mmCIF file of C-alpha atoms and ligand atoms in Angstrom:
data_model
loop_
_atom_site.group_PDB
_atom_site.id
_atom_site.type_symbol
_atom_site.label_atom_id
_atom_site.label_comp_id
_atom_site.label_asym_id
_atom_site.label_seq_id
_atom_site.Cartn_x
_atom_site.Cartn_y
_atom_site.Cartn_z
ATOM 1 C CA MET A 1027 -134.811 -204.219 -60.866
ATOM 2 C CA GLN A 1028 -135.526 -206.875 -63.837
ATOM 3 C CA ILE A 1029 -137.021 -205.398 -66.946
ATOM 4 C CA PRO A 1030 -139.455 -207.982 -68.452
ATOM 5 C CA SER A 1031 -137.954 -209.575 -70.984
ATOM 6 C CA ALA A 1032 -140.382 -208.539 -73.541
ATOM 7 C CA ARG A 1033 -140.140 -204.838 -72.879
ATOM 8 C CA ARG A 1034 -136.206 -205.234 -73.276
ATOM 9 C CA VAL A 1035 -136.764 -206.723 -76.591
ATOM 10 C CA LEU A 1036 -138.830 -203.538 -77.605
ATOM 11 C CA LEU A 1037 -136.426 -201.266 -75.824
ATOM 12 C CA ALA A 1038 -133.901 -202.604 -78.530
ATOM 13 C CA LEU A 1039 -135.999 -202.611 -81.251
ATOM 14 C CA LEU A 1040 -136.594 -198.767 -80.382
ATOM 15 C CA PRO A 1041 -133.901 -196.932 -82.804
ATOM 16 C CA ALA A 1042 -135.127 -199.356 -85.743
ATOM 17 C CA VAL A 1043 -138.809 -198.743 -84.942
ATOM 18 C CA LEU A 1044 -137.601 -195.035 -85.348
ATOM 19 C CA VAL A 1045 -135.979 -195.126 -88.215
ATOM 20 C CA CYS A 1046 -138.876 -197.092 -90.244
ATOM 21 C CA ALA A 1047 -141.241 -194.490 -89.145
ATOM 22 C CA LEU A 1048 -139.180 -191.842 -90.339
ATOM 23 C CA GLY A 1049 -140.205 -192.988 -94.337
ATOM 24 C CA HIS A 1050 -137.002 -193.987 -95.748
ATOM 25 C CA ASP A 1051 -137.538 -194.617 -99.644
ATOM 26 C CA ALA A 1052 -136.350 -197.789 -100.291
ATOM 27 C CA GLY A 1053 -135.906 -196.651 -104.148
ATOM 28 C CA ALA A 1054 -138.857 -198.712 -105.180
ATOM 29 C CA GLY A 1055 -141.132 -195.883 -106.464
ATOM 30 C CA GLU A 1056 -142.385 -193.041 -104.815
ATOM 31 C CA THR A 1057 -143.134 -192.549 -101.183
ATOM 32 C CA ARG A 1058 -146.107 -190.487 -99.728
ATOM 33 C CA GLU A 1059 -143.785 -188.882 -96.719
ATOM 34 C CA VAL A 1060 -141.579 -186.195 -95.807
ATOM 35 C CA ASN A 1061 -138.897 -186.369 -93.081
ATOM 36 C CA VAL A 1062 -138.323 -182.747 -91.053
ATOM 37 C CA TYR A 1063 -135.775 -182.069 -88.760
ATOM 38 C CA SER A 1064 -137.004 -179.165 -87.037
ATOM 39 C CA TYR A 1065 -135.621 -176.709 -84.622
ATOM 40 C CA ARG A 1066 -139.005 -174.577 -84.437
ATOM 41 C CA GLN A 1067 -141.041 -175.607 -81.914
ATOM 42 C CA PRO A 1068 -143.983 -178.454 -83.248
ATOM 43 C CA TYR A 1069 -146.813 -176.119 -82.282
ATOM 44 C CA LEU A 1070 -145.622 -173.927 -84.826
ATOM 45 C CA ILE A 1071 -145.340 -175.966 -87.950
ATOM 46 C CA ASP A 1072 -147.919 -178.696 -87.110
ATOM 47 C CA PRO A 1073 -150.944 -176.741 -88.553
ATOM 48 C CA LEU A 1074 -148.965 -175.908 -91.714
ATOM 49 C CA PHE A 1075 -147.955 -179.578 -92.221
ATOM 50 C CA LYS A 1076 -151.412 -180.789 -91.731
ATOM 51 C CA LYS A 1077 -152.961 -178.555 -94.514
ATOM 52 C CA PHE A 1078 -150.018 -180.182 -96.549
ATOM 53 C CA THR A 1079 -151.051 -183.371 -95.914
ATOM 54 C CA GLU A 1080 -154.585 -182.681 -97.008
ATOM 55 C CA ALA A 1081 -153.421 -181.154 -100.195
ATOM 56 C CA THR A 1082 -150.996 -183.210 -100.893
ATOM 57 C CA GLY A 1083 -151.595 -186.535 -99.475
ATOM 58 C CA ILE A 1084 -147.950 -186.667 -98.385
ATOM 59 C CA ARG A 1085 -147.363 -187.283 -94.661
ATOM 60 C CA VAL A 1086 -144.875 -185.208 -92.850
ATOM 61 C CA ASN A 1087 -142.668 -186.950 -90.082
ATOM 62 C CA VAL A 1088 -140.696 -184.402 -87.912
ATOM 63 C CA ILE A 1089 -138.021 -184.762 -85.186
ATOM 64 C CA PHE A 1090 -138.131 -181.757 -83.307
ATOM 65 C CA ALA A 1091 -134.865 -180.717 -80.663
ATOM 66 C CA GLU A 1092 -133.462 -177.371 -79.780
ATOM 67 C CA LYS A 1093 -130.129 -178.319 -80.250
ATOM 68 C CA GLY A 1094 -127.887 -180.614 -82.433
ATOM 69 C CA LEU A 1095 -130.028 -181.597 -85.244
ATOM 70 C CA ILE A 1096 -127.056 -180.141 -87.825
ATOM 71 C CA GLU A 1097 -124.550 -181.906 -86.179
ATOM 72 C CA ARG A 1098 -127.009 -184.863 -86.257
ATOM 73 C CA MET A 1099 -127.478 -184.452 -89.693
ATOM 74 C CA ALA A 1100 -123.445 -184.600 -90.539
ATOM 75 C CA ALA A 1101 -123.122 -187.663 -88.642
ATOM 76 C CA GLU A 1102 -126.065 -189.651 -89.976
ATOM 77 C CA GLY A 1103 -124.207 -188.908 -93.134
ATOM 78 C CA ARG A 1104 -125.672 -191.296 -95.998
ATOM 79 C CA ASN A 1105 -128.144 -192.471 -93.949
ATOM 80 C CA SER A 1106 -129.651 -189.737 -92.910
ATOM 81 C CA PRO A 1107 -133.784 -190.018 -93.089
ATOM 82 C CA ALA A 1108 -133.977 -185.942 -93.117
ATOM 83 C CA ASP A 1109 -135.434 -184.274 -95.784
ATOM 84 C CA LEU A 1110 -135.720 -180.728 -95.233
ATOM 85 C CA LEU A 1111 -133.996 -178.779 -92.239
ATOM 86 C CA LEU A 1112 -135.990 -175.630 -90.474
ATOM 87 C CA THR A 1113 -134.067 -173.271 -88.676
ATOM 88 C CA VAL A 1114 -133.816 -169.314 -87.411
ATOM 89 C CA ASP A 1115 -131.694 -167.060 -88.370
ATOM 90 C CA VAL A 1116 -129.424 -167.038 -91.160
ATOM 91 C CA GLY A 1117 -126.594 -167.645 -88.723
ATOM 92 C CA ASN A 1118 -127.760 -171.108 -88.311
ATOM 93 C CA LEU A 1119 -128.866 -171.665 -91.890
ATOM 94 C CA MET A 1120 -125.465 -170.739 -92.968
ATOM 95 C CA GLN A 1121 -123.712 -173.175 -90.367
ATOM 96 C CA ALA A 1122 -125.994 -175.680 -92.187
ATOM 97 C CA LYS A 1123 -124.309 -174.994 -95.341
ATOM 98 C CA GLU A 1124 -121.181 -174.828 -93.635
ATOM 99 C CA ALA A 1125 -121.302 -178.277 -92.178
ATOM 100 C CA GLY A 1126 -122.185 -179.531 -95.746
ATOM 101 C CA VAL A 1127 -125.890 -181.200 -94.815
ATOM 102 C CA GLY A 1128 -127.284 -179.151 -97.405
ATOM 103 C CA GLN A 1129 -128.031 -179.240 -101.144
ATOM 104 C CA VAL A 1130 -128.701 -176.933 -103.626
ATOM 105 C CA VAL A 1131 -132.439 -176.050 -104.951
ATOM 106 C CA HIS A 1132 -133.135 -175.365 -108.399
ATOM 107 C CA SER A 1133 -136.652 -174.493 -108.270
ATOM 108 C CA GLN A 1134 -138.757 -171.477 -110.404
ATOM 109 C CA ALA A 1135 -141.499 -171.450 -107.967
ATOM 110 C CA LEU A 1136 -139.114 -170.904 -105.072
ATOM 111 C CA GLU A 1137 -136.904 -168.519 -106.818
ATOM 112 C CA LYS A 1138 -139.917 -166.490 -108.180
ATOM 113 C CA GLU A 1139 -141.797 -166.485 -104.668
ATOM 114 C CA ILE A 1140 -138.619 -165.543 -102.177
ATOM 115 C CA PRO A 1141 -136.858 -162.395 -102.713
ATOM 116 C CA ALA A 1142 -133.138 -162.824 -103.339
ATOM 117 C CA ALA A 1143 -132.172 -161.188 -100.502
ATOM 118 C CA TYR A 1144 -133.659 -163.539 -98.149
ATOM 119 C CA ARG A 1145 -132.340 -166.665 -100.031
ATOM 120 C CA ASP A 1146 -128.767 -168.198 -100.444
ATOM 121 C CA SER A 1147 -126.879 -166.786 -103.043
ATOM 122 C CA GLU A 1148 -125.730 -170.282 -104.117
ATOM 123 C CA GLY A 1149 -129.428 -172.125 -103.261
ATOM 124 C CA ILE A 1150 -128.899 -173.785 -100.088
ATOM 125 C CA TRP A 1151 -130.832 -172.059 -97.620
ATOM 126 C CA TRP A 1152 -134.038 -170.476 -98.246
ATOM 127 C CA GLY A 1153 -135.920 -168.078 -96.040
ATOM 128 C CA LEU A 1154 -139.493 -168.351 -95.158
ATOM 129 C CA THR A 1155 -140.360 -166.045 -92.988
ATOM 130 C CA ARG A 1156 -138.882 -162.588 -91.246
ATOM 131 C CA ARG A 1157 -138.753 -160.895 -87.938
ATOM 132 C CA ALA A 1158 -137.565 -157.650 -87.528
ATOM 133 C CA ARG A 1159 -134.669 -156.618 -84.605
ATOM 134 C CA VAL A 1160 -136.435 -153.880 -82.753
ATOM 135 C CA VAL A 1161 -136.182 -151.162 -79.822
ATOM 136 C CA TYR A 1162 -138.850 -152.172 -76.963
ATOM 137 C CA ALA A 1163 -139.066 -148.869 -75.093
ATOM 138 C CA SER A 1164 -140.698 -148.366 -71.510
ATOM 139 C CA LYS A 1165 -144.351 -146.561 -72.476
ATOM 140 C CA ASP A 1166 -143.745 -144.774 -68.761
ATOM 141 C CA ARG A 1167 -140.333 -143.725 -69.046
ATOM 142 C CA VAL A 1168 -139.333 -142.855 -72.771
ATOM 143 C CA LYS A 1169 -141.359 -140.316 -74.648
ATOM 144 C CA LEU A 1170 -139.641 -141.251 -78.274
ATOM 145 C CA ASP A 1171 -141.457 -142.311 -81.186
ATOM 146 C CA ALA A 1172 -138.167 -143.190 -83.618
ATOM 147 C CA ILE A 1173 -135.119 -144.112 -82.959
ATOM 148 C CA THR A 1174 -131.964 -145.697 -84.261
ATOM 149 C CA TYR A 1175 -129.888 -148.427 -83.610
ATOM 150 C CA GLU A 1176 -126.732 -145.818 -83.577
ATOM 151 C CA GLU A 1177 -128.586 -143.799 -81.079
ATOM 152 C CA LEU A 1178 -128.241 -147.090 -78.752
ATOM 153 C CA ALA A 1179 -124.631 -145.561 -78.249
ATOM 154 C CA ASP A 1180 -125.626 -142.148 -77.100
ATOM 155 C CA PRO A 1181 -124.563 -141.651 -73.722
ATOM 156 C CA LYS A 1182 -127.843 -140.124 -72.457
ATOM 157 C CA TRP A 1183 -128.713 -143.919 -72.418
ATOM 158 C CA ARG A 1184 -126.261 -144.500 -69.722
ATOM 159 C CA GLY A 1185 -127.121 -147.608 -67.557
ATOM 160 C CA LYS A 1186 -130.481 -148.036 -69.215
ATOM 161 C CA ILE A 1187 -130.205 -150.233 -72.031
ATOM 162 C CA CYS A 1188 -130.984 -154.144 -71.835
ATOM 163 C CA ILE A 1189 -130.038 -157.085 -74.547
ATOM 164 C CA ARG A 1190 -128.931 -160.423 -74.897
ATOM 165 C CA SER A 1191 -125.298 -161.865 -75.254
ATOM 166 C CA GLY A 1192 -123.240 -160.067 -77.758
ATOM 167 C CA GLN A 1193 -122.893 -163.639 -79.653
ATOM 168 C CA HIS A 1194 -126.322 -164.794 -79.852
ATOM 169 C CA VAL A 1195 -126.866 -165.210 -83.843
ATOM 170 C CA TYR A 1196 -129.700 -162.267 -83.398
ATOM 171 C CA ASN A 1197 -126.905 -159.618 -82.033
ATOM 172 C CA VAL A 1198 -124.308 -161.628 -84.796
ATOM 173 C CA ALA A 1199 -126.573 -160.816 -87.266
ATOM 174 C CA LEU A 1200 -127.472 -156.936 -85.906
ATOM 175 C CA ILE A 1201 -123.970 -155.774 -85.657
ATOM 176 C CA ALA A 1202 -122.855 -157.307 -88.918
ATOM 177 C CA SER A 1203 -125.491 -155.112 -90.161
ATOM 178 C CA MET A 1204 -123.914 -152.364 -88.776
ATOM 179 C CA ILE A 1205 -120.649 -153.278 -89.785
ATOM 180 C CA ALA A 1206 -121.994 -152.939 -93.895
ATOM 181 C CA ALA A 1207 -123.646 -149.916 -93.015
ATOM 182 C CA HIS A 1208 -120.605 -147.856 -91.455
ATOM 183 C CA GLY A 1209 -117.979 -149.921 -91.542
ATOM 184 C CA GLU A 1210 -115.697 -152.386 -88.934
ATOM 185 C CA ALA A 1211 -113.994 -149.071 -87.047
ATOM 186 C CA GLU A 1212 -116.936 -147.207 -86.217
ATOM 187 C CA THR A 1213 -118.862 -150.135 -85.461
ATOM 188 C CA GLU A 1214 -116.691 -151.267 -83.014
ATOM 189 C CA THR A 1215 -116.896 -147.580 -81.268
ATOM 190 C CA TRP A 1216 -120.845 -147.940 -81.556
ATOM 191 C CA LEU A 1217 -120.286 -151.209 -79.893
ATOM 192 C CA LYS A 1218 -118.341 -149.947 -77.051
ATOM 193 C CA GLY A 1219 -121.155 -147.155 -76.777
ATOM 194 C CA LEU A 1220 -123.593 -149.852 -76.518
ATOM 195 C CA LYS A 1221 -121.844 -151.786 -73.871
ATOM 196 C CA ALA A 1222 -121.334 -148.604 -71.766
ATOM 197 C CA ASN A 1223 -124.733 -147.911 -71.789
ATOM 198 C CA LEU A 1224 -125.924 -151.378 -70.547
ATOM 199 C CA ALA A 1225 -127.665 -151.468 -67.336
ATOM 200 C CA ARG A 1226 -126.542 -154.872 -66.566
ATOM 201 C CA LYS A 1227 -124.541 -158.162 -68.249
ATOM 202 C CA PRO A 1228 -126.540 -159.696 -71.318
ATOM 203 C CA ALA A 1229 -128.275 -162.743 -69.866
ATOM 204 C CA GLY A 1230 -131.188 -164.340 -70.924
ATOM 205 C CA ASP A 1231 -133.516 -164.287 -73.907
ATOM 206 C CA ASP A 1232 -135.413 -161.685 -75.664
ATOM 207 C CA ARG A 1233 -138.057 -161.569 -73.643
ATOM 208 C CA MET A 1234 -136.188 -161.319 -70.286
ATOM 209 C CA GLN A 1235 -135.084 -158.184 -71.644
ATOM 210 C CA VAL A 1236 -138.532 -156.743 -71.903
ATOM 211 C CA LYS A 1237 -139.342 -157.853 -68.509
ATOM 212 C CA GLY A 1238 -135.993 -156.077 -67.586
ATOM 213 C CA VAL A 1239 -137.864 -152.555 -68.441
ATOM 214 C CA TYR A 1240 -141.247 -153.897 -66.534
ATOM 215 C CA SER A 1241 -139.232 -153.997 -63.660
ATOM 216 C CA GLY A 1242 -137.831 -150.918 -64.357
ATOM 217 C CA GLU A 1243 -133.743 -153.027 -64.260
ATOM 218 C CA CYS A 1244 -133.832 -150.544 -67.932
ATOM 219 C CA ASP A 1245 -135.974 -148.063 -70.323
ATOM 220 C CA LEU A 1246 -134.591 -149.911 -73.450
ATOM 221 C CA ALA A 1247 -134.449 -153.482 -74.500
ATOM 222 C CA VAL A 1248 -133.407 -155.040 -78.062
ATOM 223 C CA GLY A 1249 -135.524 -157.829 -79.206
ATOM 224 C CA ASN A 1250 -137.249 -159.301 -82.184
ATOM 225 C CA THR A 1251 -140.871 -158.430 -83.152
ATOM 226 C CA TYR A 1252 -142.554 -161.783 -82.899
ATOM 227 C CA TYR A 1253 -141.598 -161.687 -78.848
ATOM 228 C CA MET A 1254 -143.989 -159.128 -78.392
ATOM 229 C CA GLY A 1255 -146.697 -161.788 -80.137
ATOM 230 C CA ALA A 1256 -145.683 -164.532 -77.726
ATOM 231 C CA MET A 1257 -145.910 -162.300 -74.819
ATOM 232 C CA LEU A 1258 -148.910 -160.899 -75.740
ATOM 233 C CA LYS A 1259 -150.910 -164.625 -76.156
ATOM 234 C CA ASN A 1260 -149.082 -166.161 -73.365
ATOM 235 C CA ASP A 1261 -151.938 -167.603 -71.508
ATOM 236 C CA LYS A 1262 -149.756 -170.028 -69.736
ATOM 237 C CA GLU A 1263 -147.698 -166.952 -67.941
ATOM 238 C CA PRO A 1264 -150.123 -164.106 -68.139
ATOM 239 C CA GLU A 1265 -147.472 -161.911 -66.194
ATOM 240 C CA GLN A 1266 -146.025 -161.754 -69.577
ATOM 241 C CA LYS A 1267 -148.902 -159.915 -70.824
ATOM 242 C CA GLU A 1268 -147.998 -157.182 -68.159
ATOM 243 C CA TRP A 1269 -144.628 -157.284 -69.587
ATOM 244 C CA ALA A 1270 -145.366 -156.714 -73.310
ATOM 245 C CA ASN A 1271 -147.884 -153.936 -72.283
ATOM 246 C CA SER A 1272 -145.400 -151.778 -70.519
ATOM 247 C CA VAL A 1273 -143.443 -151.389 -73.852
ATOM 248 C CA ASN A 1274 -143.734 -150.019 -77.145
ATOM 249 C CA MET A 1275 -142.190 -151.090 -80.357
ATOM 250 C CA LEU A 1276 -139.789 -148.912 -81.883
ATOM 251 C CA PHE A 1277 -138.927 -149.953 -85.633
ATOM 252 C CA PRO A 1278 -135.285 -148.148 -85.994
ATOM 253 C CA ASN A 1279 -134.088 -146.328 -88.753
ATOM 254 C CA THR A 1280 -136.911 -145.919 -90.540
ATOM 255 C CA ASN A 1281 -135.797 -143.031 -91.937
ATOM 256 C CA ASP A 1282 -133.064 -144.085 -93.200
ATOM 257 C CA ARG A 1283 -131.568 -147.725 -94.181
ATOM 258 C CA GLY A 1284 -134.773 -149.226 -92.454
ATOM 259 C CA THR A 1285 -134.780 -151.976 -89.839
ATOM 260 C CA HIS A 1286 -132.606 -155.265 -89.301
ATOM 261 C CA VAL A 1287 -134.634 -158.033 -90.626
ATOM 262 C CA ASN A 1288 -133.746 -161.589 -90.504
ATOM 263 C CA ILE A 1289 -135.660 -165.109 -91.377
ATOM 264 C CA SER A 1290 -136.590 -168.372 -90.413
ATOM 265 C CA GLY A 1291 -135.664 -170.735 -93.161
ATOM 266 C CA ALA A 1292 -135.322 -174.082 -94.957
ATOM 267 C CA VAL A 1293 -132.616 -176.401 -96.179
ATOM 268 C CA LEU A 1294 -133.143 -179.279 -98.421
ATOM 269 C CA ALA A 1295 -130.866 -182.209 -96.750
ATOM 270 C CA LYS A 1296 -127.822 -183.280 -98.750
ATOM 271 C CA ASN A 1297 -128.726 -187.111 -98.769
ATOM 272 C CA ALA A 1298 -132.762 -186.609 -98.661
ATOM 273 C CA PRO A 1299 -134.426 -189.909 -99.020
ATOM 274 C CA ASN A 1300 -138.131 -188.065 -100.146
ATOM 275 C CA LYS A 1301 -136.268 -185.048 -102.217
ATOM 276 C CA ASP A 1302 -139.129 -184.997 -104.269
ATOM 277 C CA ASN A 1303 -141.838 -184.608 -101.586
ATOM 278 C CA ALA A 1304 -139.301 -182.141 -99.362
ATOM 279 C CA LEU A 1305 -139.403 -179.711 -102.689
ATOM 280 C CA LYS A 1306 -143.080 -179.658 -102.704
ATOM 281 C CA LEU A 1307 -143.185 -178.884 -99.062
ATOM 282 C CA MET A 1308 -140.551 -176.056 -99.607
ATOM 283 C CA GLU A 1309 -142.645 -174.895 -102.410
ATOM 284 C CA PHE A 1310 -145.900 -175.139 -100.200
ATOM 285 C CA LEU A 1311 -144.194 -173.387 -97.227
ATOM 286 C CA ALA A 1312 -143.508 -170.537 -100.154
ATOM 287 C CA SER A 1313 -147.158 -170.568 -101.648
ATOM 288 C CA ASP A 1314 -149.276 -167.722 -100.571
ATOM 289 C CA GLU A 1315 -151.433 -169.909 -98.425
ATOM 290 C CA GLY A 1316 -148.199 -171.273 -96.783
ATOM 291 C CA GLN A 1317 -146.713 -167.849 -96.385
ATOM 292 C CA GLU A 1318 -149.781 -166.703 -94.561
ATOM 293 C CA MET A 1319 -150.234 -169.395 -92.095
ATOM 294 C CA TYR A 1320 -146.842 -169.744 -91.042
ATOM 295 C CA ALA A 1321 -146.134 -166.234 -90.849
ATOM 296 C CA ASP A 1322 -149.187 -165.958 -88.851
ATOM 297 C CA VAL A 1323 -148.651 -168.384 -86.249
ATOM 298 C CA ASN A 1324 -145.328 -167.010 -84.680
ATOM 299 C CA ASN A 1325 -146.515 -163.613 -85.304
ATOM 300 C CA GLU A 1326 -143.776 -163.418 -87.852
ATOM 301 C CA TYR A 1327 -143.763 -161.357 -91.425
ATOM 302 C CA PRO A 1328 -143.878 -163.624 -94.538
ATOM 303 C CA VAL A 1329 -140.989 -163.254 -97.029
ATOM 304 C CA LYS A 1330 -142.955 -162.870 -100.253
ATOM 305 C CA GLU A 1331 -144.246 -159.468 -100.736
ATOM 306 C CA GLY A 1332 -147.897 -159.158 -101.387
ATOM 307 C CA VAL A 1333 -148.989 -162.177 -98.686
ATOM 308 C CA PRO A 1334 -151.319 -160.297 -95.701
ATOM 309 C CA TRP A 1335 -149.629 -159.840 -92.105
ATOM 310 C CA SER A 1336 -151.978 -160.821 -89.327
ATOM 311 C CA PRO A 1337 -153.901 -158.481 -87.985
ATOM 312 C CA LEU A 1338 -151.736 -158.787 -84.626
ATOM 313 C CA VAL A 1339 -148.515 -158.080 -86.674
ATOM 314 C CA LYS A 1340 -150.377 -155.719 -88.640
ATOM 315 C CA SER A 1341 -151.242 -153.618 -85.578
ATOM 316 C CA TRP A 1342 -147.538 -152.740 -84.851
ATOM 317 C CA GLY A 1343 -147.671 -150.689 -88.145
ATOM 318 C CA PRO A 1344 -146.174 -150.461 -91.649
ATOM 319 C CA PHE A 1345 -141.845 -150.463 -91.118
ATOM 320 C CA LYS A 1346 -139.069 -150.088 -93.514
ATOM 321 C CA ALA A 1347 -136.835 -153.036 -93.782
ATOM 322 C CA ASP A 1348 -132.892 -153.011 -94.555
ATOM 323 C CA PRO A 1349 -133.234 -153.778 -97.852
ATOM 324 C CA ILE A 1350 -129.619 -155.367 -97.537
ATOM 325 C CA SER A 1351 -129.055 -158.943 -98.465
ATOM 326 C CA LEU A 1352 -129.180 -161.799 -96.091
ATOM 327 C CA ASN A 1353 -125.969 -163.161 -98.214
ATOM 328 C CA GLU A 1354 -123.794 -159.552 -97.438
ATOM 329 C CA ILE A 1355 -125.086 -160.037 -93.242
ATOM 330 C CA ALA A 1356 -123.700 -163.880 -93.656
ATOM 331 C CA ALA A 1357 -120.076 -162.945 -94.949
ATOM 332 C CA LEU A 1358 -119.724 -160.074 -91.963
ATOM 333 C CA ARG A 1359 -120.799 -162.448 -89.157
ATOM 334 C CA LYS A 1360 -117.306 -163.446 -88.428
ATOM 335 C CA LYS A 1361 -116.122 -160.104 -88.056
ATOM 336 C CA ALA A 1362 -119.171 -159.211 -86.361
ATOM 337 C CA SER A 1363 -118.306 -161.879 -83.456
ATOM 338 C CA GLU A 1364 -114.592 -160.936 -83.519
ATOM 339 C CA LEU A 1365 -115.880 -157.067 -82.373
ATOM 340 C CA VAL A 1366 -118.161 -158.945 -79.851
ATOM 341 C CA ASP A 1367 -114.912 -160.384 -78.414
ATOM 342 C CA LYS A 1368 -112.918 -157.532 -78.806
ATOM 343 C CA VAL A 1369 -115.140 -154.949 -76.923
ATOM 344 C CA GLY A 1370 -115.770 -157.476 -74.075
ATOM 345 C CA PHE A 1371 -119.375 -157.105 -75.087
ATOM 346 C CA ASP A 1372 -120.841 -160.001 -72.938
ATOM 347 C CA ASP A 1373 -118.999 -158.640 -69.731
ATOM 348 C CA GLY A 1374 -121.564 -155.783 -69.373
ATOM 349 C CA PRO A 1375 -121.112 -152.140 -68.842
ATOM 350 C CA SER A 1376 -118.629 -152.237 -65.740
ATOM 351 C CA SER A 1377 -115.766 -153.784 -66.884
HETATM 352 FE FE1 FE2 B 1106 -136.545 -166.406 -81.042
#
């Protein structure tokens, strides 16, 4: 089929139009735009960006993708329109740092608002929200009000635990926190014990593990806190509310070092054409107002002390967060990932 010629021209122009729409600063004075590359879903960030635009007059252009944004920034190099990268987990934030797509930020406001444990010691990545990695326990079959990560390797849970891939960034960071607490050898033994306790081969995301408890395949599941909110509020798939209502949320290690916490965060792009506006956006996201809104929209915890938690998040109760710096967790990620392979964790319980 022949494409009408006017349409062909339009199609040919499209990439250029998109780049123009992303507000490149031509160097002639201040722009009123900022370009965000986001791994976070638009519905999570749009309300915040709307508020930011109302307050500052700076328009926020967003490119959302589930994969490949860091690689894209690296490939675009000096021509990249990206000003700010938004992503989750210290593992992905470190990937951006190691790919060289970020730049060091010096901001007294950010240093004041964001605790040192939740930002890069060299100033490349900055945590903006927190999530805890908890144990979801069957309301019917598990009568417990406290648990530790260590206890997940207890043979009494043989065949009872569901968890996603050990190589997923969320679990790599959790295992890194175990190495920090106990050393590599003890963590290897623990990981073998946890593998032996799995109900099935690791597969699916955190939500699928809770579904496994609901369906009776397992009694305990490991997952991040905000999935509880995501399931409870899911009107598109209301059956998820039943999954959520079939479990209690236990914050592990509340009586010793505390529960493992990770972050979502931001990286200022190395070649940010609208650097000042990007900094303003980062500072807005770290402000009391930005923190409260950002945490609320995805049922997460603010990184800043003293910012109120949303009513739903508050209903899960207070917990003690492992105070370890995510810089330390990041440094142990490689060892953690090697242990996952070494014990054949993702092969599941029977091998
Ligand atoms: Fe997630």
